[in-house]
Coordinates of C-alpha atoms in Angstrom, one line a residue:
M1 CA 19.9 11.3 7.0
T2 CA 16.5 12.3 8.3
Q3 CA 14.3 9.7 10.1
T4 CA 12.4 9.1 6.9
G5 CA 15.6 8.2 5.0
F6 CA 16.0 11.5 3.1
P7 CA 19.3 13.4 3.3
Q8 CA 19.3 16.5 5.3
K9 CA 18.5 19.8 3.6
Q10 CA 21.5 21.1 1.8
G11 CA 22.3 23.4 -1.1
L12 CA 19.4 23.4 -3.5
Y13 CA 18.0 20.1 -2.1
D14 CA 15.1 20.2 0.4
P15 CA 13.4 16.9 1.4
Q16 CA 10.0 18.7 1.6
F17 CA 9.9 18.7 -2.2
E18 CA 10.1 14.9 -2.6
H19 CA 7.7 13.7 -5.5
D20 CA 7.0 10.5 -7.4
A21 CA 6.0 9.6 -10.9
C22 CA 5.3 6.0 -11.3
G23 CA 3.3 3.0 -12.7
V24 CA 0.2 1.9 -10.9
G25 CA -2.5 -0.7 -11.4
F26 CA -4.8 -3.3 -9.9
V27 CA -6.5 -6.6 -10.7
A28 CA -9.8 -7.5 -9.1
Q29 CA -12.3 -10.3 -9.2
I30 CA -15.5 -8.3 -9.3
N31 CA -17.6 -11.0 -7.5
G32 CA -15.2 -10.8 -4.5
Q33 CA -14.1 -14.5 -4.8
P34 CA -10.4 -14.7 -3.6
S35 CA -8.0 -16.8 -5.7
H36 CA -4.2 -17.1 -6.2
E37 CA -4.8 -16.3 -9.9
I38 CA -5.6 -12.7 -9.0
V39 CA -2.4 -12.4 -7.1
R40 CA -0.4 -13.9 -10.0
M41 CA -2.1 -11.5 -12.4
G42 CA -1.3 -8.6 -10.2
L43 CA 2.3 -9.5 -10.2
Q44 CA 2.1 -9.8 -14.0
V45 CA 0.7 -6.3 -14.2
L46 CA 3.6 -5.1 -12.0
E47 CA 6.2 -6.7 -14.2
N48 CA 4.7 -5.2 -17.3
L49 CA 5.0 -1.8 -15.7
T50 CA 8.7 -2.2 -15.2
H51 CA 9.5 0.5 -17.7
R52 CA 7.6 3.0 -15.5
G53 CA 10.0 2.4 -12.7
A54 CA 13.6 3.6 -12.3
V55 CA 17.0 2.4 -11.0
G56 CA 20.1 4.3 -9.9
A57 CA 23.7 3.6 -10.5
D58 CA 23.1 0.1 -9.2
P59 CA 21.1 -1.6 -11.9
L60 CA 19.6 -4.2 -9.6
T61 CA 18.3 -1.7 -7.0
G62 CA 14.9 -0.4 -8.0
D63 CA 13.2 2.8 -6.8
G64 CA 10.5 0.6 -5.3
A65 CA 7.9 -2.0 -6.1
G66 CA 5.1 -3.5 -4.1
I67 CA 1.7 -5.3 -3.9
L68 CA -1.3 -4.8 -1.6
T69 CA -3.8 -7.7 -1.2
Q70 CA -6.6 -8.8 1.0
L71 CA -5.4 -10.6 4.1
P72 CA -4.9 -14.2 2.8
D73 CA -6.8 -15.9 5.7
R74 CA -6.5 -19.6 4.5
F75 CA -2.7 -19.2 3.8
L76 CA -2.0 -17.6 7.2
R77 CA -3.9 -20.3 9.0
S78 CA -1.9 -23.0 7.3
E79 CA 1.3 -21.2 8.1
L80 CA 0.4 -20.7 11.8
S81 CA -1.0 -24.1 12.4
N82 CA 0.4 -24.0 16.0
T83 CA -1.3 -20.7 16.7
H84 CA -5.0 -20.3 17.2
L85 CA -6.2 -17.6 15.0
P86 CA -9.7 -16.1 15.7
P87 CA -12.3 -15.9 13.0
K88 CA -11.5 -13.8 9.9
G89 CA -11.9 -10.1 10.7
E90 CA -11.2 -10.6 14.4
Y91 CA -7.4 -10.6 14.0
G92 CA -5.0 -8.2 12.4
V93 CA -1.6 -8.7 10.8
G94 CA 1.2 -6.2 10.8
M95 CA 4.0 -6.2 8.2
I96 CA 6.9 -4.9 10.2
F97 CA 10.4 -3.7 9.0
L98 CA 12.8 -4.2 11.8
P99 CA 16.5 -3.2 12.3
K100 CA 19.1 -5.8 11.5
E101 CA 20.7 -5.7 15.0
S102 CA 19.1 -8.4 17.2
S103 CA 19.1 -6.3 20.3
L104 CA 17.2 -3.5 18.6
Q105 CA 14.8 -6.0 17.1
A106 CA 14.0 -7.3 20.6
S107 CA 13.5 -3.8 21.8
C108 CA 11.1 -3.0 19.0
Q109 CA 9.1 -6.2 19.6
R110 CA 8.9 -5.5 23.3
M111 CA 7.6 -2.0 22.5
I112 CA 5.0 -3.4 20.1
A113 CA 3.9 -6.0 22.7
Q114 CA 3.6 -3.3 25.3
V115 CA 1.4 -1.0 23.2
I116 CA -0.9 -4.0 22.2
A117 CA -1.4 -4.9 25.8
E118 CA -2.0 -1.2 26.9
E119 CA -4.7 -1.0 24.2
G120 CA -6.4 -4.1 25.5
Q121 CA -5.8 -6.4 22.5
M122 CA -4.1 -9.8 22.3
L123 CA -0.6 -10.5 21.0
L124 CA -1.1 -13.8 19.2
G125 CA 2.4 -14.3 17.9
W126 CA 5.1 -13.5 15.4
R127 CA 6.0 -14.9 12.0
D128 CA 9.3 -14.5 10.1
V129 CA 8.5 -13.5 6.6
P130 CA 10.2 -16.1 4.4
I131 CA 12.5 -14.6 1.8
R132 CA 14.7 -16.1 -0.9
V133 CA 18.2 -15.3 0.1
E134 CA 19.3 -16.2 -3.4
A135 CA 17.1 -13.5 -4.9
R136 CA 19.3 -11.0 -6.9
I137 CA 18.6 -7.6 -5.4
G138 CA 21.0 -4.7 -5.7
Y139 CA 23.8 -3.9 -3.3
Q140 CA 22.1 -0.6 -2.3
A141 CA 18.8 -2.5 -1.5
K142 CA 20.8 -5.2 0.4
A143 CA 22.7 -2.6 2.4
T144 CA 19.4 -1.1 3.7
E145 CA 17.4 -4.2 3.8
P146 CA 15.4 -4.5 7.0
V147 CA 14.3 -7.7 8.8
M148 CA 10.7 -8.5 7.9
R149 CA 8.4 -10.0 10.6
Q150 CA 4.7 -10.2 10.8
V151 CA 2.9 -9.6 14.1
F152 CA -0.6 -11.1 14.8
I153 CA -3.0 -9.3 17.0
G154 CA -6.3 -10.7 18.2
M155 CA -9.4 -8.6 18.9
R156 CA -10.5 -8.3 22.5
D157 CA -13.0 -6.2 24.5
C158 CA -15.0 -5.0 21.6
P159 CA -17.8 -2.9 23.0
N160 CA -21.4 -4.0 22.5
G161 CA -22.9 -2.2 19.5
A162 CA -19.5 -1.2 18.1
D163 CA -19.5 -0.6 14.4
K164 CA -17.7 -2.9 12.0
D165 CA -14.6 -0.6 11.8
W166 CA -14.0 -0.6 15.6
F167 CA -11.1 -3.2 15.5
E168 CA -9.6 -1.5 12.4
R169 CA -9.5 1.8 14.3
K170 CA -7.9 0.1 17.3
L171 CA -5.2 -1.3 15.1
Y172 CA -4.7 2.2 13.7
V173 CA -4.3 3.6 17.2
I174 CA -1.8 0.8 18.0
R175 CA 0.3 1.6 14.9
H176 CA 0.3 5.4 15.6
R177 CA 1.4 4.9 19.2
I178 CA 4.2 2.5 18.2
E179 CA 5.4 5.0 15.5
N180 CA 5.4 7.9 17.9
M181 CA 7.4 5.8 20.5
V182 CA 10.0 4.9 17.9
Q183 CA 10.2 8.6 16.7
G184 CA 11.1 9.4 20.3
Y185 CA 14.4 7.6 20.0
K186 CA 16.8 9.9 18.3
T187 CA 19.0 7.2 16.8
E188 CA 20.0 6.3 13.3
D189 CA 19.8 2.6 14.2
L190 CA 16.0 2.7 14.3
K191 CA 15.5 4.6 11.0
S192 CA 14.8 1.2 9.3
F193 CA 11.9 0.5 11.6
Y194 CA 8.6 0.8 9.7
I195 CA 5.1 -0.6 9.8
A196 CA 4.2 -1.3 6.1
S197 CA 0.7 -2.3 7.1
L198 CA -1.4 -3.2 10.2
S199 CA -4.9 -4.3 9.4
S200 CA -7.5 -7.0 9.7
R201 CA -8.3 -6.6 6.0
T202 CA -5.2 -5.9 3.9
I203 CA -1.5 -6.6 3.9
V204 CA 1.4 -5.0 2.0
Y205 CA 4.6 -6.6 0.6
K206 CA 7.1 -4.0 -0.8
G207 CA 10.7 -2.9 -0.9
M208 CA 13.5 -1.4 -3.0
F209 CA 12.9 -3.8 -5.9
L210 CA 12.6 -4.0 -9.6
A211 CA 9.2 -5.3 -10.5
E212 CA 10.3 -8.9 -11.2
Q213 CA 12.3 -9.0 -8.0
L214 CA 9.2 -8.7 -5.7
P215 CA 7.9 -12.3 -6.1
A216 CA 11.4 -13.6 -6.4
F217 CA 12.2 -12.1 -2.9
Y218 CA 9.0 -12.8 -1.0
R219 CA 8.1 -16.5 -1.0
D220 CA 4.6 -15.9 0.2
L221 CA 3.5 -14.2 -3.0
T222 CA 4.1 -17.3 -5.2
D223 CA 2.5 -19.8 -2.8
P224 CA -0.7 -21.1 -4.4
R225 CA -2.5 -21.0 -1.0
Y226 CA -2.1 -17.2 -1.0
E227 CA -5.5 -15.9 -2.2
S228 CA -7.1 -12.5 -2.6
A229 CA -10.0 -11.0 -4.6
M230 CA -7.8 -8.0 -5.5
A231 CA -4.2 -7.0 -5.9
M232 CA -3.0 -3.4 -6.1
V233 CA 0.5 -2.9 -7.4
H234 CA 3.0 -0.1 -7.9
Q235 CA 6.3 0.5 -9.7
R236 CA 8.1 3.6 -8.4
Y237 CA 9.9 6.2 -10.4
A238 CA 11.3 8.5 -7.7
T239 CA 11.4 11.9 -9.5
N240 CA 13.9 14.1 -7.6
T241 CA 13.7 11.7 -4.7
F242 CA 15.8 9.1 -2.9
P243 CA 14.5 5.5 -2.9
A244 CA 13.9 3.8 0.4
W245 CA 12.2 0.6 1.5
E246 CA 9.5 2.4 3.3
L247 CA 8.8 4.8 0.4
A248 CA 7.9 2.0 -2.0
H249 CA 4.1 1.8 -2.7
P250 CA 1.5 0.7 -2.1
F251 CA 0.9 2.5 1.2
R252 CA -1.9 1.4 3.5
M253 CA -4.8 2.5 1.3
I254 CA -3.4 4.1 -1.9
S255 CA -1.0 3.8 -4.8
H256 CA -0.2 7.1 -6.5
N257 CA 1.2 8.1 -9.9
G258 CA 1.9 11.8 -10.0
E259 CA 2.8 14.5 -7.5
I260 CA 1.1 16.7 -4.9
N261 CA 2.0 20.3 -5.7
T262 CA 0.1 21.7 -2.7
L263 CA 1.8 19.5 -0.2
R264 CA 3.3 22.1 2.1
G265 CA 0.0 23.9 2.5
N266 CA -1.9 20.6 2.9
I267 CA 0.4 19.5 5.8
N268 CA 0.2 22.9 7.4
W269 CA -3.6 22.9 7.4
M270 CA -3.7 19.3 8.8
R271 CA -1.5 20.4 11.6
A272 CA -3.6 23.5 12.3
R273 CA -6.8 21.4 12.6
E274 CA -5.3 19.1 15.2
A275 CA -6.0 21.5 18.0
V276 CA -9.7 21.5 17.4
L277 CA -10.3 17.9 16.3
S278 CA -13.1 16.0 18.0
S279 CA -14.8 12.8 17.2
D280 CA -17.4 10.5 18.8
R281 CA -15.7 7.6 17.1
W282 CA -12.2 8.2 18.4
K283 CA -13.1 9.7 21.8
E284 CA -10.0 9.6 24.1
D285 CA -8.0 7.8 21.5
L286 CA -7.9 10.9 19.3
R287 CA -4.9 12.5 21.0
K288 CA -2.9 9.3 20.5
L289 CA -3.1 9.8 16.8
L290 CA -1.3 13.1 16.6
P291 CA 0.4 14.1 14.4
I292 CA -2.0 12.7 11.7
V293 CA 0.6 13.5 9.0
P294 CA 4.1 13.6 10.5
E295 CA 6.8 15.8 9.0
G296 CA 9.3 14.5 6.5
L297 CA 7.1 12.0 4.6
S298 CA 6.9 11.9 0.8
D299 CA 3.8 13.5 -0.9
S300 CA 2.3 10.1 -1.5
A301 CA 2.8 8.9 2.0
S302 CA 1.3 12.1 3.4
F303 CA -1.7 11.7 1.1
D304 CA -2.2 8.2 2.3
R305 CA -2.1 9.3 5.9
A306 CA -4.8 11.9 5.3
V307 CA -7.1 9.4 3.4
E308 CA -6.7 6.8 6.1
F309 CA -7.7 9.2 8.8
L310 CA -10.8 10.4 6.9
V311 CA -11.9 6.8 6.2
L312 CA -11.4 5.5 9.8
S313 CA -13.2 8.6 11.1
G314 CA -16.4 7.4 9.4
R315 CA -16.4 8.3 5.7
T316 CA -16.4 5.8 2.9
L317 CA -13.2 5.5 0.9
P318 CA -14.8 7.1 -2.2
H319 CA -16.1 10.0 -0.1
A320 CA -12.6 10.6 1.2
M321 CA -11.2 10.5 -2.3
M322 CA -13.8 13.1 -3.4
M323 CA -12.6 15.4 -0.6
M324 CA -8.9 14.8 -1.4
I325 CA -9.2 15.1 -5.2
P326 CA -12.3 17.2 -6.0
E327 CA -13.6 17.7 -9.5
A328 CA -13.3 21.1 -11.1
W329 CA -16.6 22.4 -9.7
E330 CA -16.3 26.2 -9.2
N331 CA -16.8 27.2 -12.8
H332 CA -18.6 24.1 -14.1
Q333 CA -21.7 25.6 -15.5
H334 CA -23.5 22.3 -16.2
M335 CA -22.8 20.5 -12.8
D336 CA -25.8 19.4 -10.9
E337 CA -26.5 21.8 -8.0
S338 CA -26.4 19.0 -5.4
R339 CA -23.0 17.9 -6.5
R340 CA -21.7 21.5 -6.5
S341 CA -23.0 21.9 -3.0
F342 CA -21.1 18.8 -1.8
Y343 CA -17.8 20.2 -3.1
Q344 CA -18.6 23.8 -1.9
Y345 CA -19.4 22.6 1.6
H346 CA -16.3 20.4 1.8
A347 CA -14.2 23.3 0.6
T348 CA -15.0 25.1 3.8
I349 CA -13.5 22.3 5.9
W350 CA -10.9 20.6 3.7
E351 CA -8.5 21.8 1.0
P352 CA -7.8 19.8 -2.2
W353 CA -4.5 17.9 -2.5
D354 CA -3.8 19.2 -5.9
G355 CA -1.4 18.0 -8.6
P356 CA -1.3 15.7 -11.6
A357 CA -2.4 12.4 -10.1
A358 CA -3.9 9.1 -10.8
V359 CA -4.6 7.3 -7.6
A360 CA -5.7 3.7 -7.0
F361 CA -7.3 3.0 -3.6
T362 CA -8.6 0.2 -1.5
D363 CA -9.6 -0.7 2.0
G364 CA -10.0 -4.4 1.3
R365 CA -13.7 -4.1 0.7
V366 CA -13.8 -1.7 -2.3
I367 CA -11.1 -1.0 -4.8
G368 CA -11.0 1.8 -7.4
A369 CA -9.2 4.6 -9.0
T370 CA -9.6 8.3 -9.6
L371 CA -8.0 10.9 -11.8
D372 CA -7.4 14.5 -10.8
R373 CA -9.3 17.3 -12.5
N374 CA -6.5 18.2 -14.9
G375 CA -6.3 14.6 -16.2
L376 CA -2.6 14.6 -16.8
R377 CA -1.9 11.0 -15.8
P378 CA -3.1 7.9 -17.7
A379 CA -5.4 5.2 -16.3
R380 CA -7.0 2.6 -18.5
Y381 CA -9.1 -0.5 -17.6
Q382 CA -10.5 -3.7 -19.1
I383 CA -13.4 -5.9 -17.9
T384 CA -13.7 -9.5 -19.0
K385 CA -16.6 -11.9 -19.4
N386 CA -15.5 -13.9 -16.3
G387 CA -15.6 -10.7 -14.1
I388 CA -12.0 -9.7 -13.9
C389 CA -11.1 -6.1 -14.0
V390 CA -7.6 -4.8 -14.8
M391 CA -6.8 -1.1 -14.3
A392 CA -3.3 0.3 -15.0
S393 CA -1.3 3.2 -16.1
E394 CA -1.6 2.0 -19.7
A395 CA -3.4 -0.6 -21.7
G396 CA -1.9 -4.1 -22.4
T397 CA -0.5 -4.9 -19.0
I398 CA -2.4 -8.2 -19.3
V399 CA -3.5 -9.4 -22.8
F400 CA -6.9 -11.0 -23.0
P401 CA -8.4 -12.5 -26.2
N402 CA -10.7 -10.0 -27.8
E403 CA -13.7 -12.2 -27.4
E404 CA -13.1 -12.3 -23.6
V405 CA -13.2 -8.5 -23.2
V406 CA -16.6 -6.9 -22.6
K407 CA -15.4 -3.4 -21.9
N408 CA -12.4 -1.1 -22.5
G409 CA -12.3 2.3 -20.8
R410 CA -10.2 5.0 -19.4
L411 CA -10.6 7.3 -16.5
Q412 CA -11.4 10.9 -17.4
P413 CA -10.5 14.1 -15.5
G414 CA -12.2 14.2 -12.1
R415 CA -13.9 10.9 -12.6
M416 CA -13.9 7.8 -10.3
F417 CA -14.1 4.1 -10.9
V418 CA -15.1 1.8 -8.0
I419 CA -15.6 -2.0 -7.6
D420 CA -17.5 -3.1 -4.5
L421 CA -16.1 -6.5 -3.7
E422 CA -18.7 -7.2 -1.0
Q423 CA -21.6 -6.4 -3.3
G424 CA -19.8 -7.9 -6.3
R425 CA -20.3 -5.1 -8.8
I426 CA -18.9 -2.1 -10.5
I427 CA -20.2 1.3 -9.4
D428 CA -19.7 4.0 -12.0
D429 CA -18.8 7.6 -11.3
A430 CA -22.3 9.0 -11.4
E431 CA -23.8 6.3 -9.1
V432 CA -21.0 6.4 -6.5
K433 CA -21.0 10.1 -6.2
Q434 CA -24.8 10.5 -6.1
G435 CA -24.9 7.9 -3.3
I436 CA -22.4 10.0 -1.3
I437 CA -23.9 13.4 -2.1
S438 CA -27.4 12.3 -1.1
R439 CA -26.5 11.1 2.4
Q440 CA -26.4 14.6 3.9
P441 CA -28.3 17.9 3.2
Y442 CA -25.3 19.8 1.9
Q443 CA -27.4 22.4 0.2
Q444 CA -29.2 23.2 3.4
W445 CA -25.9 23.3 5.4
L446 CA -24.5 25.8 2.9
K447 CA -27.5 28.1 3.5
E448 CA -26.7 28.1 7.2
L449 CA -23.0 29.0 6.8
V450 CA -22.0 32.5 7.9
T451 CA -20.0 34.3 5.2
L452 CA -18.0 37.5 5.3
D453 CA -20.4 39.2 2.9
S454 CA -23.4 38.5 5.2
L455 CA -21.8 40.1 8.2
P456 CA -23.2 43.6 9.2
N457 CA -20.8 46.6 9.6
A458 CA -20.4 48.6 12.8
S459 CA -23.6 50.6 12.3
G460 CA -25.7 47.4 11.9
E461 CA -26.2 47.9 8.1
A462 CA -25.3 45.2 5.6
S463 CA -21.7 45.6 4.4
S464 CA -20.5 45.4 0.9
P465 CA -17.7 43.0 0.1
V466 CA -15.4 46.0 -0.6
D467 CA -16.1 47.4 2.9
I468 CA -15.4 44.0 4.6
R469 CA -12.1 43.5 2.7
T470 CA -11.0 47.0 3.5
R471 CA -11.6 46.5 7.2
Q472 CA -9.8 43.1 7.0
R473 CA -6.8 44.8 5.4

């Protein structure tokens, strides 16, 4: 097995071609008010997407199911009554999958504590994630089941004038350093180590489950004190792939239904850029993050890594999604010139991650979904009078009385749907994109770009495109 849980390359099988095709959805309270009802409804959406998941020869082992919510602050404070937690936003929680062997667990926890200290933050404590041992999960899932523990990290030494993402970036650095240290140990015993999430805003519960097994396994998810204003869920159908605990969705920012057909080139370009990366936000921490997208991940996990890096480097989440999954802009005769300039400019620094895809995304502050330019994956949504939005791979995942529904809709190719939980409102495709496009003078930047066609030939005269391409060849 590889370190990611895939078998080694053999015969016609190659782990680099791993793809998913799944069910994805979310529930959100548009005004941003957290409640357990949103979590319960998210689990209901997941259960009603069961038919979009898959099982193997073991009928009780699912390809994967999971849920991402906001950090349930009130619940965690009640659970850690003997541990002083800083104010909301000033502590982070990591959902850690650990090896079963106690000595390896201790080694991993020492490694985590060491990195937290080296990065100047506080280790506040650990919590065993309560599970129901009587929950019926399959023998394959049980055989590879990790030990789940949560690590609590307090913010310390935040620089004066630091932006609101400083601590989130520091947690990202901590996670990358830990992952790179674990990768340095060439042992099968550590292949079950995985950080499902490490954030001051969100948390992920997932595993090799059927949809209905997720709340039956994790006690936290059915506790009425567990509250969130949104819940993003995913039921995995591992097309031509091997299920694993770490490959269940959601990942740290996205849930994905589809596949990335340009994955090999995307990863190669990411690796090529690493030599010239620079950032005033990351500064000396930048080198600690490499590789941004490690080898051997699934297409969805690789996509998530790229989005996460773009967002924490200073872009908004919708901006990152516009870069990752651009509209069909090149031959769009009626597209506004400012929008075309945005995509044309970004095409010089970033390639699209192409493939049939419907992607739900969140950073805990906004939640939304986008459809690729081909529109070959379904995504439908409903909005109710009391401000609840349900988006899923199909209609009917939650049934509301007709009089309660104020809007039914579906995502169209290249379009985006965003809910700002801090502002408490829906931002439609036109508004969210116009806001992003207007932040920088992309049209002016394009005029300043040097193109091959503008370069002079050896005699100093302007060259024709044919001359340039001839010389290139």
